[in-house]
Amino acid sequence: MSFSDVCRSNSGVKLKASAEPPALTREPKSDKQESIMEMGNGCDLFNEMKNNFLSFKKHKYMENLEHFQALSKAQAPKFMVIACADSRVCPSNILGFQPGEAFMVRNVANMVPTYESGPSETNAALEFAVNSLEVENILIIGHSCCGGIRALMSMQDEVDSSSFIRSWVIVGKNAKLSTKAAASNLSFDQQCTHCEKESINCSLLNLLTYPWIEEKVKKGELSLHGGYYDFVDCTFEKWTLDYKGSVMEGKNRVVVKNQSFWC
């Protein structure tokens, strides 16, 4: 199964098949008619955005002008949030973060590569958040029905170097291996759910491969948290990495504390 097939099977979008090429299944239109229609649709979309922005300006920005003016000079968020790029998973919406409260990074399947993996936009953001902004918490949020995790679980052992997606999600290979070992008796969908959570823990361990992150965690200046948002049932699980316990496990397994379930 290709990554495109995986995405289609989980996107909720229904595709209508046709035996004929698209150009033969619709009536010909002039270039002028087509561009007017496209422009009209685009205007509708951006008019809605405009109205949303003006509402934000009136009801949030102007009513909290002093706060936003302070933010224009500097930011001091207590959280860094690493979440999936999935359009259904917006940390600000589901957890109520306001401007200035969380430094956010979003990527496919909310993964954190190891320090040894080399530069990426995710570890560049980590360096800035931890060393410059001095955030006190890093929260990695995974979610249900994750297409990136499904792609990871569908992959063969060999990485397809022609696919950016496959080359990225291989970051979660250890999560896949541990899922296969622990949940091989489950259905594929259940294995994907297991891996969605296991991948969060693997990324938490990957954070400890960054010397400047581990140093702050060891000193108690930085806490690492995992979160899992199930948008099917609208529930949220949260846990915190127990650094001392994880070190005793050789940093091969996450030991957690302060687990909670919000529903």
Coordinates of C-alpha atoms in Angstrom, one line a residue, residues 39-51:
M39 CA -11.5 33.6 -8.3
G40 CA -15.0 33.6 -6.8
N41 CA -14.3 30.5 -4.7
G42 CA -11.0 31.9 -3.6
C43 CA -12.6 35.2 -2.7
D44 CA -15.2 33.4 -0.5
L45 CA -12.5 31.6 1.3
F46 CA -10.4 34.7 1.9
N47 CA -13.4 36.8 2.8
E48 CA -14.1 34.3 5.7
M49 CA -10.4 34.6 6.7
K50 CA -10.7 38.4 6.6
N51 CA -13.8 38.3 8.8

